[in-house]
Short mmCIF file of C-alpha atoms and ligand atoms in Angstrom, two decimals:
data_model
loop_
_atom_site.label_atom_id
_atom_site.label_comp_id
_atom_site.label_asym_id
_atom_site.label_seq_id
_atom_site.Cartn_x
_atom_site.Cartn_y
_atom_site.Cartn_z
CA MET W 1 46.04 67.52 322.91
CA LYS W 2 49.79 67.40 322.31
CA HIS W 3 50.69 67.07 318.67
CA VAL W 4 53.41 64.71 317.78
CA VAL W 5 54.70 64.85 314.20
CA ILE W 6 56.83 61.93 312.85
CA VAL W 7 58.81 62.54 309.67
CA GLY W 8 59.39 59.27 307.85
CA GLY W 9 57.38 56.04 307.88
CA GLY W 10 60.26 53.65 307.72
CA PHE W 11 61.09 51.14 310.53
CA ALA W 12 61.86 53.87 313.06
CA GLY W 13 58.95 56.22 312.33
CA LEU W 14 56.39 53.43 312.03
CA ASN W 15 57.44 52.05 315.36
CA VAL W 16 57.18 55.50 317.12
CA ALA W 17 53.61 55.81 315.59
CA LYS W 18 52.65 52.34 316.70
CA THR W 19 53.84 52.89 320.29
CA LEU W 20 51.81 56.13 320.53
CA GLY W 21 48.84 54.64 318.70
CA ASN W 22 45.45 55.23 320.38
CA HIS W 23 46.77 57.23 323.20
CA PRO W 24 43.94 59.60 324.41
CA GLU W 25 46.07 62.65 325.04
CA LEU W 26 48.00 62.52 321.89
CA ARG W 27 47.37 63.65 318.40
CA VAL W 28 49.95 62.18 315.96
CA THR W 29 50.77 63.12 312.40
CA LEU W 30 53.03 60.70 310.24
CA LEU W 31 54.49 62.56 307.33
CA ASP W 32 56.33 60.68 304.55
CA LYS W 33 57.02 61.45 300.83
CA HIS W 34 55.63 58.13 299.81
CA ASN W 35 52.25 56.64 301.10
CA PHE W 36 53.80 53.21 301.75
CA HIS W 37 56.22 51.63 303.98
CA LEU W 38 59.03 50.01 302.09
CA PHE W 39 60.59 46.76 303.29
CA GLN W 40 64.15 47.64 302.14
CA PRO W 41 65.79 44.32 303.15
CA LEU W 42 63.98 42.56 300.28
CA LEU W 43 64.42 45.35 297.83
CA TYR W 44 67.15 43.46 296.06
CA GLN W 45 64.64 40.71 295.25
CA VAL W 46 62.56 43.28 293.43
CA ALA W 47 65.69 44.32 291.48
CA MET W 48 66.52 40.79 290.79
CA ALA W 49 62.90 40.01 289.63
CA ALA W 50 62.20 37.45 292.30
CA LEU W 51 59.52 39.52 293.95
CA ASN W 52 57.12 42.45 292.62
CA ALA W 53 57.34 45.78 294.29
CA GLY W 54 53.83 45.61 295.55
CA GLU W 55 54.89 42.52 297.77
CA ILE W 56 57.50 44.58 299.76
CA ALA W 57 55.56 48.01 299.94
CA TYR W 58 52.52 48.28 302.28
CA PRO W 59 50.16 51.41 302.43
CA LEU W 60 51.11 53.38 305.69
CA ARG W 61 47.30 54.18 305.98
CA MET W 62 46.48 50.61 306.10
CA ILE W 63 49.10 49.78 308.71
CA LEU W 64 47.93 52.56 310.94
CA SER W 65 44.25 52.57 310.29
CA LYS W 66 43.36 51.01 313.67
CA TYR W 67 44.89 53.93 315.55
CA LYS W 68 42.15 56.70 315.69
CA ASN W 69 44.72 59.47 316.77
CA ILE W 70 47.09 58.94 313.82
CA THR W 71 46.84 60.85 310.61
CA VAL W 72 49.03 59.96 307.72
CA LEU W 73 50.00 62.84 305.36
CA LYS W 74 51.98 62.46 302.00
CA GLY W 75 54.37 65.13 301.51
CA VAL W 76 58.10 66.17 301.61
CA VAL W 77 59.57 67.85 304.58
CA LYS W 78 61.91 70.63 303.29
CA THR W 79 63.10 72.00 306.76
CA VAL W 80 62.31 72.54 310.32
CA ASP W 81 62.21 75.68 312.49
CA PRO W 82 62.88 74.21 315.96
CA PHE W 83 62.46 77.58 317.64
CA ARG W 84 58.86 78.19 316.17
CA LYS W 85 58.24 74.59 316.31
CA THR W 86 57.22 74.41 312.79
CA ILE W 87 57.86 72.01 309.83
CA VAL W 88 58.00 73.36 306.42
CA THR W 89 56.67 70.95 303.78
CA ASP W 90 55.97 70.97 300.10
CA PHE W 91 52.35 71.58 300.85
CA GLY W 92 52.65 74.18 303.68
CA GLU W 93 53.69 74.43 307.26
CA ILE W 94 52.77 72.28 310.30
CA THR W 95 53.29 73.13 313.96
CA TYR W 96 54.23 70.49 316.58
CA ASP W 97 54.88 70.03 320.34
CA THR W 98 57.06 66.99 319.84
CA LEU W 99 58.87 66.16 316.59
CA VAL W 100 60.48 62.87 315.52
CA MET W 101 62.91 62.90 312.63
CA ALA W 102 63.32 59.38 311.06
CA CYS W 103 64.13 60.18 307.32
CA GLY W 104 66.61 57.35 306.77
CA THR W 105 69.55 57.68 304.34
CA LYS W 106 70.48 58.36 300.72
CA HIS W 107 73.27 57.13 298.36
CA HIS W 108 76.60 58.79 298.73
CA TYR W 109 78.88 58.61 295.74
CA PHE W 110 81.88 60.18 297.71
CA GLY W 111 81.83 63.37 295.73
CA HIS W 112 81.23 61.65 292.34
CA ASN W 113 77.49 62.16 291.78
CA GLU W 114 78.21 61.84 288.14
CA TRP W 115 78.66 58.08 288.71
CA GLU W 116 74.94 57.68 289.65
CA GLU W 117 73.82 57.63 285.99
CA TYR W 118 76.02 54.63 285.26
CA ALA W 119 75.73 52.87 288.56
CA PRO W 120 72.33 53.18 290.18
CA GLY W 121 72.05 52.42 293.88
CA LEU W 122 69.38 50.47 295.53
CA LYS W 123 67.16 52.29 298.05
CA THR W 124 63.76 52.83 296.33
CA ILE W 125 61.26 50.99 294.25
CA ALA W 126 62.19 53.07 291.17
CA GLN W 127 65.78 52.25 291.69
CA ALA W 128 65.11 48.47 292.01
CA ALA W 129 63.02 48.73 288.72
CA GLU W 130 65.81 50.48 287.04
CA ILE W 131 68.39 47.89 288.05
CA ARG W 132 66.09 45.02 287.03
CA ARG W 133 65.63 46.72 283.57
CA ARG W 134 69.43 47.13 283.18
CA VAL W 135 70.20 43.41 284.18
CA MET W 136 67.46 42.06 282.07
CA ASP W 137 68.34 44.16 279.10
CA ALA W 138 71.84 43.10 279.32
CA TYR W 139 70.83 39.35 278.95
CA GLU W 140 68.46 40.38 276.15
CA ASN W 141 71.02 42.35 274.20
CA ALA W 142 73.71 39.65 274.75
CA GLU W 143 71.45 37.05 273.38
CA ARG W 144 71.18 38.84 270.06
CA SER W 145 74.68 40.18 269.94
CA VAL W 146 77.03 38.56 267.26
CA ASP W 147 79.99 40.67 268.29
CA PRO W 148 82.12 38.60 270.86
CA GLU W 149 83.59 41.97 272.35
CA GLU W 150 80.07 43.63 272.93
CA LYS W 151 78.79 40.25 274.27
CA ARG W 152 81.50 39.97 276.78
CA LYS W 153 80.91 43.57 277.86
CA LEU W 154 77.08 42.82 278.16
CA LEU W 155 77.73 39.72 280.30
CA THR W 156 80.03 41.60 282.68
CA PHE W 157 78.40 42.94 285.90
CA VAL W 158 80.38 45.01 288.52
CA ILE W 159 78.92 45.64 291.84
CA VAL W 160 80.64 48.38 293.75
CA GLY W 161 80.56 47.61 297.46
CA GLY W 162 80.85 44.25 299.45
CA GLY W 163 78.34 44.82 302.23
CA PRO W 164 75.18 42.71 302.52
CA THR W 165 73.38 44.58 299.58
CA GLY W 166 76.47 44.27 297.23
CA VAL W 167 76.69 40.54 298.20
CA GLU W 168 72.97 39.81 297.81
CA LEU W 169 72.87 41.58 294.33
CA ALA W 170 76.09 39.76 293.19
CA GLY W 171 74.76 36.40 294.40
CA SER W 172 71.38 36.76 292.72
CA ILE W 173 72.87 37.70 289.40
CA GLY W 174 75.28 34.66 289.83
CA GLU W 175 72.31 32.41 290.56
CA MET W 176 70.23 33.99 287.67
CA SER W 177 72.98 33.58 285.21
CA ARG W 178 73.63 29.83 286.22
CA HIS W 179 70.07 28.64 286.21
CA TYR W 180 67.95 31.18 284.23
CA LEU W 181 70.34 31.89 281.33
CA SER W 182 71.03 28.27 280.60
CA LYS W 183 67.31 27.34 280.48
CA TYR W 184 65.97 30.23 278.47
CA PHE W 185 68.73 31.88 276.45
CA LYS W 186 70.03 29.86 273.55
CA ASN W 187 72.93 32.04 272.45
CA ILE W 188 74.50 32.80 275.88
CA ASP W 189 77.06 30.35 277.49
CA PRO W 190 76.52 30.99 281.29
CA THR W 191 80.08 30.41 282.00
CA GLN W 192 80.90 33.58 280.02
CA VAL W 193 79.10 35.52 282.58
CA ARG W 194 81.43 37.65 284.68
CA ILE W 195 80.46 39.10 288.00
CA PHE W 196 82.78 41.27 290.20
CA ILE W 197 82.44 42.71 293.68
CA ALA W 198 84.73 45.64 293.90
CA HIS W 199 85.25 46.43 297.69
CA SER W 200 87.62 48.86 299.32
CA ALA W 201 88.16 46.77 302.60
CA PRO W 202 90.27 43.73 302.66
CA ARG W 203 87.28 41.47 302.86
CA ILE W 204 83.62 41.56 302.10
CA LEU W 205 80.98 41.76 304.80
CA HIS W 206 83.55 43.12 307.05
CA THR W 207 81.16 43.68 309.92
CA PHE W 208 80.93 39.92 310.17
CA SER W 209 83.76 37.72 311.60
CA PRO W 210 86.44 36.75 309.17
CA GLU W 211 85.31 33.12 309.29
CA LEU W 212 81.82 33.99 307.91
CA SER W 213 83.12 36.52 305.52
CA ALA W 214 85.37 33.76 304.08
CA LYS W 215 82.41 31.36 303.82
CA ALA W 216 80.39 34.03 301.93
CA THR W 217 83.42 34.62 299.61
CA GLU W 218 83.44 30.85 298.86
CA ALA W 219 79.78 30.67 298.27
CA LEU W 220 80.07 33.55 295.85
CA ALA W 221 82.87 31.97 293.92
CA ARG W 222 80.57 28.91 293.40
CA LEU W 223 78.32 31.30 291.69
CA GLY W 224 80.87 32.60 289.54
CA VAL W 225 81.38 35.98 291.51
CA GLU W 226 84.92 37.20 291.85
CA VAL W 227 85.60 39.54 294.82
CA LEU W 228 88.28 42.30 294.25
CA SER W 229 89.17 43.45 297.72
CA SER W 230 91.15 46.45 298.90
CA CYS W 231 90.44 48.25 295.69
CA LYS W 232 89.40 51.70 295.20
CA VAL W 233 87.16 52.55 292.25
CA THR W 234 88.51 55.71 290.50
CA GLY W 235 86.00 56.07 287.68
CA ILE W 236 82.74 54.79 286.37
CA ASN W 237 81.22 55.51 283.04
CA GLU W 238 79.14 54.03 280.34
CA HIS W 239 82.06 51.61 279.43
CA GLY W 240 82.46 50.25 282.87
CA VAL W 241 84.62 50.72 285.85
CA GLU W 242 88.10 51.94 286.50
CA ILE W 243 90.16 50.69 289.54
CA GLY W 244 93.41 52.65 289.31
CA GLU W 245 95.21 51.33 286.24
CA GLN W 246 92.71 48.47 285.89
CA ARG W 247 89.65 48.81 283.51
CA ILE W 248 86.70 46.41 283.57
CA GLU W 249 84.51 46.76 280.57
CA ALA W 250 81.00 46.31 281.72
CA THR W 251 77.49 47.39 280.55
CA THR W 252 76.05 46.95 284.05
CA VAL W 253 77.56 48.56 287.11
CA LEU W 254 75.59 48.62 290.36
CA TRP W 255 76.31 50.91 293.50
CA ALA W 256 76.14 49.35 296.82
CA ALA W 257 78.95 51.23 298.41
CA GLY W 258 77.91 54.24 300.41
CA VAL W 259 75.06 55.89 302.04
CA ARG W 260 74.68 59.01 304.06
CA ALA W 261 71.76 60.38 306.11
CA THR W 262 69.30 62.76 304.28
CA SER W 263 70.70 66.31 304.47
CA ILE W 264 67.73 67.71 306.37
CA GLY W 265 69.52 67.42 309.79
CA LYS W 266 72.22 69.77 308.37
CA THR W 267 69.75 71.99 306.73
CA ILE W 268 67.80 72.47 310.08
CA GLY W 269 71.12 73.31 311.74
CA PHE W 270 71.30 70.43 314.16
CA GLU W 271 74.75 68.98 314.86
CA THR W 272 75.53 66.04 312.44
CA ASP W 273 78.30 63.71 312.04
CA ARG W 274 80.40 63.15 308.88
CA SER W 275 77.61 60.88 307.47
CA GLY W 276 74.98 63.59 307.97
CA ARG W 277 73.32 61.74 310.91
CA ILE W 278 71.78 63.83 313.55
CA ILE W 279 73.74 63.47 316.85
CA VAL W 280 71.31 62.30 319.64
CA GLY W 281 71.74 62.03 323.39
CA ALA W 282 71.11 59.03 325.69
CA ASP W 283 67.28 59.52 325.23
CA LEU W 284 67.38 59.85 321.64
CA SER W 285 66.57 63.61 321.59
CA VAL W 286 68.59 66.28 319.92
CA PRO W 287 70.72 68.12 322.42
CA GLY W 288 69.43 71.61 323.24
CA HIS W 289 66.07 70.55 321.69
CA PRO W 290 64.39 68.26 324.13
CA ASP W 291 61.09 68.31 322.11
CA VAL W 292 62.93 66.88 319.08
CA PHE W 293 63.98 63.35 318.69
CA ALA W 294 65.84 61.42 315.87
CA GLY W 295 65.93 57.67 315.19
CA GLY W 296 66.96 54.97 312.79
CA ASP W 297 69.44 55.56 310.09
CA GLN W 298 69.18 59.22 310.54
CA ALA W 299 70.41 59.26 314.07
CA HIS W 300 73.88 59.03 315.48
CA PHE W 301 73.79 57.38 318.73
CA LYS W 302 76.89 56.58 320.73
CA LEU W 303 77.21 53.37 322.65
CA PRO W 304 78.95 53.69 326.11
CA GLY W 305 82.18 52.33 324.56
CA GLY W 306 82.19 55.12 322.00
CA ALA W 307 81.07 52.99 318.85
CA THR W 308 77.98 53.92 316.92
CA LEU W 309 75.02 51.93 316.01
CA PRO W 310 75.02 50.56 312.44
CA GLY W 311 72.35 51.27 309.80
CA LEU W 312 70.16 48.17 310.51
CA ALA W 313 66.37 47.67 310.68
CA SER W 314 66.66 46.21 314.05
CA VAL W 315 68.34 49.38 315.38
CA ALA W 316 65.61 51.50 313.74
CA LEU W 317 62.77 49.37 315.21
CA GLN W 318 64.29 49.62 318.81
CA GLU W 319 65.08 53.31 318.56
CA GLY W 320 61.44 54.03 317.28
CA GLU W 321 59.94 52.08 320.20
CA ALA W 322 62.23 53.76 322.74
CA ILE W 323 61.30 57.26 321.36
CA GLY W 324 57.65 56.34 321.66
CA ARG W 325 57.95 55.14 325.26
CA ASN W 326 59.79 58.39 326.11
CA ILE W 327 57.17 60.59 324.63
CA LEU W 328 54.59 58.59 326.79
CA ASN W 329 56.72 58.89 329.91
CA GLU W 330 56.69 62.56 329.65
CA ILE W 331 52.84 62.74 329.56
CA ILE W 332 52.47 60.89 332.84
CA GLY W 333 55.40 62.77 334.40
CA LYS W 334 57.92 60.16 334.40
CA PRO W 335 61.64 60.71 333.51
CA ARG W 336 62.91 59.69 330.19
CA ILE W 337 64.80 56.29 329.88
CA PRO W 338 68.14 56.17 328.19
CA PHE W 339 68.12 54.05 325.23
CA ILE W 340 69.68 50.51 325.53
CA TYR W 341 70.32 48.72 322.38
CA ARG W 342 69.75 44.93 322.22
CA ASP W 343 72.02 43.38 319.58
CA LYS W 344 69.86 41.01 317.53
CA GLY W 345 72.85 40.02 315.33
CA GLN W 346 73.25 40.28 311.70
CA MET W 347 72.48 38.22 308.45
CA ALA W 348 73.26 38.15 304.73
CA THR W 349 72.15 35.85 302.10
CA ILE W 350 74.11 34.78 299.19
CA GLY W 351 71.80 32.73 297.32
CA LYS W 352 69.29 29.86 297.45
CA ASN W 353 70.10 27.76 300.57
CA THR W 354 73.04 29.92 301.33
CA ALA W 355 73.25 32.69 304.09
CA ILE W 356 75.44 33.71 307.02
CA ALA W 357 73.95 34.70 310.51
CA GLU W 358 75.90 35.93 313.38
CA ARG W 359 74.76 36.79 316.99
CA GLY W 360 77.48 37.16 319.49
CA ASN W 361 79.48 34.08 319.40
CA VAL W 362 76.85 32.13 317.57
CA ARG W 363 77.88 31.79 313.88
CA LEU W 364 75.90 29.97 311.36
CA SER W 365 76.30 29.47 307.56
CA GLY W 366 74.66 27.61 304.72
CA LEU W 367 71.10 26.20 305.11
CA PRO W 368 70.46 26.70 308.75
CA ALA W 369 71.44 30.37 308.28
CA TRP W 370 69.36 30.71 305.29
CA ILE W 371 66.25 29.23 307.02
CA ILE W 372 66.72 31.83 309.82
CA TRP W 373 67.16 34.58 307.26
CA LEU W 374 63.97 33.47 305.44
CA SER W 375 61.98 33.23 308.79
CA VAL W 376 63.05 36.56 309.99
CA HIS W 377 62.28 38.35 306.82
CA ILE W 378 58.70 36.77 306.61
CA TYR W 379 58.13 37.61 310.30
CA TYR W 380 58.95 41.38 309.88
CA LEU W 381 57.26 41.86 306.45
CA SER W 382 54.02 44.03 306.95
CA GLY W 383 50.65 42.35 306.20
CA ALA W 384 49.56 38.65 306.26
CA LYS W 385 48.59 38.82 302.55
CA HIS W 386 52.16 40.04 301.65
CA ARG W 387 53.65 37.30 303.79
CA LEU W 388 51.71 34.71 302.07
CA PHE W 389 52.49 35.98 298.58
CA VAL W 390 56.17 36.20 299.33
CA LEU W 391 56.26 32.68 300.79
CA LEU W 392 54.36 31.41 297.59
CA GLN W 393 56.91 33.13 295.38
CA TRP W 394 59.81 31.80 297.18
CA GLY W 395 58.35 28.35 297.34
CA CYS W 396 57.86 28.44 293.61
CA SER W 397 61.32 29.64 292.73
CA PHE W 398 63.00 27.39 295.24
CA PHE W 399 61.83 24.43 293.38
CA THR W 400 61.82 25.70 289.70
CA PHE W 401 64.21 28.76 289.63
CA GLY W 402 61.28 30.25 287.53
CA HIS W 403 60.64 33.82 288.71
CA GLY W 404 57.54 35.34 287.42
CA ALA W 405 58.62 38.92 287.57
CA ARG W 406 61.26 38.85 284.85
CA ILE W 407 59.44 41.07 282.38
CA VAL W 408 60.74 44.53 281.81
CA ASN W 409 59.36 47.26 279.62
CA LYS W 410 60.84 50.72 279.28
CA GLU W 411 57.42 52.42 278.99
CA TRP W 412 56.19 51.00 282.30
CA ARG W 413 56.45 53.60 285.09
CA PHE W 414 57.08 52.71 288.61
CA TYR W 415 56.20 54.81 291.66
CA PRO W 416 57.84 57.31 292.04
CA THR W 417 58.32 57.90 288.42
CA VAL W 418 61.74 59.49 288.63
CA PRO W 419 64.36 57.77 290.67
CA GLU W 420 65.56 59.90 293.49
CA LYS W 421 68.89 61.47 293.19
CA ALA W 422 71.87 61.33 295.40
CA GLU W 423 72.70 64.20 297.59
CA PRO W 424 74.56 67.05 295.92
CA ALA W 425 78.28 66.29 295.69
CA GLU W 426 80.18 67.45 298.74
CA LYS W 427 83.86 68.05 299.07
CA GLU W 428 85.48 65.18 300.88
CA GLU W 429 86.98 65.81 304.14
C1 LIG J 501 68.85 47.45 299.70
C2 LIG J 501 68.84 47.48 301.34
C3 LIG J 501 68.98 46.26 302.00
C4 LIG J 501 68.86 46.18 303.49
N1 LIG J 501 69.08 45.09 304.08
C5 LIG J 501 68.97 45.09 305.41
C6 LIG J 501 68.99 43.80 306.08
O1 LIG J 501 69.09 42.61 305.41
N2 LIG J 501 68.98 43.88 307.47
C7 LIG J 501 68.84 44.98 308.25
O2 LIG J 501 68.82 45.01 309.42
N3 LIG J 501 68.88 46.17 307.52
C8 LIG J 501 68.86 46.28 306.17
N4 LIG J 501 68.95 47.43 305.62
C9 LIG J 501 68.94 48.62 306.29
C10 LIG J 501 67.55 48.92 306.74
O3 LIG J 501 66.63 48.79 305.77
C11 LIG J 501 67.58 50.46 307.33
O4 LIG J 501 68.44 50.51 308.47
C12 LIG J 501 66.32 50.84 307.81
O5 LIG J 501 65.32 50.89 306.68
C13 LIG J 501 66.24 52.27 308.53
O6 LIG J 501 64.95 52.56 308.84
P1 LIG J 501 64.62 54.15 309.11
O7 LIG J 501 63.16 54.14 309.54
O8 LIG J 501 65.62 54.80 309.77
O9 LIG J 501 64.78 54.57 307.56
P2 LIG J 501 63.87 54.26 306.30
O10 LIG J 501 63.40 52.88 306.35
O11 LIG J 501 64.79 54.53 305.05
O12 LIG J 501 62.61 55.16 306.18
C14 LIG J 501 62.79 56.55 305.98
C15 LIG J 501 61.47 57.12 305.50
O13 LIG J 501 61.48 58.55 305.52
C16 LIG J 501 60.88 59.15 304.30
N5 LIG J 501 61.50 60.35 304.00
C17 LIG J 501 62.79 60.58 303.74
N6 LIG J 501 63.03 61.90 303.59
C18 LIG J 501 61.87 62.48 303.78
C19 LIG J 501 61.41 63.93 303.69
N7 LIG J 501 62.22 64.86 303.46
N8 LIG J 501 60.05 64.10 303.85
C20 LIG J 501 59.16 63.08 304.17
N9 LIG J 501 59.64 61.79 304.21
C21 LIG J 501 60.87 61.56 304.08
C22 LIG J 501 61.22 57.93 303.24
O14 LIG J 501 60.25 58.00 302.20
C23 LIG J 501 61.11 56.75 304.17
O15 LIG J 501 59.80 56.17 304.15
C24 LIG J 501 68.82 47.41 304.12
C25 LIG J 501 68.87 48.59 303.34
C26 LIG J 501 68.73 48.60 302.07
C27 LIG J 501 68.57 49.98 301.29
#
């Protein structure tokens, strides 16, 4: 039997595995450093205490249990020797006939890894838990503070990056400040809360049309979020953020500005782009290594016009399936099929009842977009129980604004216990 090894149980890796599931001629091993699949698009809801971590993480073993030919192994892949067809992991070596790399991305602090301590990013459950702790602690400390300067700093939140994650975080903090603070905190005036999005491009959500981007900016303004566009963050420390000469004193700074592919592609010696993504050919295999594929956020796939695909779940899902189909084609002696991406559009939510959605020339905002956003996220969430729980949680908070997950405790340990660090700083090109 041919041995297919898949590294990464995210959207791409999982879809490769499902496509190969129960094939009589294949033995499949899926390796991931976690034993769960994480639904990253709802991670900000864990960070903002709207959902619990267990509601968006699903054990890989359970998802794949119905496939007799698939084994799930928890472990970290350190490197790969493509000439010996061997993977080096933290628990030993594994040989393969076909390899699929789908390790996703990590945060990128543009050569300033020292900022990570003061501005955590949002990519893992541990990071979501840390963000939740910082936001909740800021409210708790502001409630008891008698120093107006200190209170102002505690009630100032800066989100660096105006993409969908930055917007979702800022919108949630705005909503929480308006509704939660006024109800439960007696010494905080919600209008004192200041939320900034510091964004380097002229407008936030710049992959959306200017019209939708403007609507999102207006919706954010209604929640008290101020967008600072075309600005470059030059410093972040325990006192706040520096934007050139301007300084914003803030206790809570969150990073939603940059990601780059995990460095493993470079470590192996594959050709990578500036973001560390492995360059793949039309069939999603690595040039010169037809038995190695890369997909999802870790792959750099060029469209016929020259543009590359964005880091989206729908891209990872489609690439995962296409890789799986090409592996199956090979077994039956059929040629590989070039990958064709079908644009499913993009969405971002700003708060309760408000989202933007765009597909081709169809542009929606407000409640209709929010209903689509909600339906799509529930549909793609793994496990019927998770879907039901999330729907129930959302239903309750929709009518009451009372989120059940707003408890924080420094001593609690989330899995993994230590938040992952950003890639080592690299000299900017
Ligand atoms: C906060 C946030 C919000 C997002 N919102 C949206 C959204 O609304 N819509 C959308 O389309 N996309 C969204 N995305 C992007 C989307 O989640 C990614 O594009 C998608 O997860 C990519 O899938 P992937 O399989 O390539 O990688 P991932 O889902 O990141 O999976 C990679 C897997 O590889 C494992 N891994 C990594 N390195 C190793 C190693 N060395 N050894 C073993 N295992 C390893 C990881 O544990 C992980 O399970 C969001 C992302 C984030 C972080």
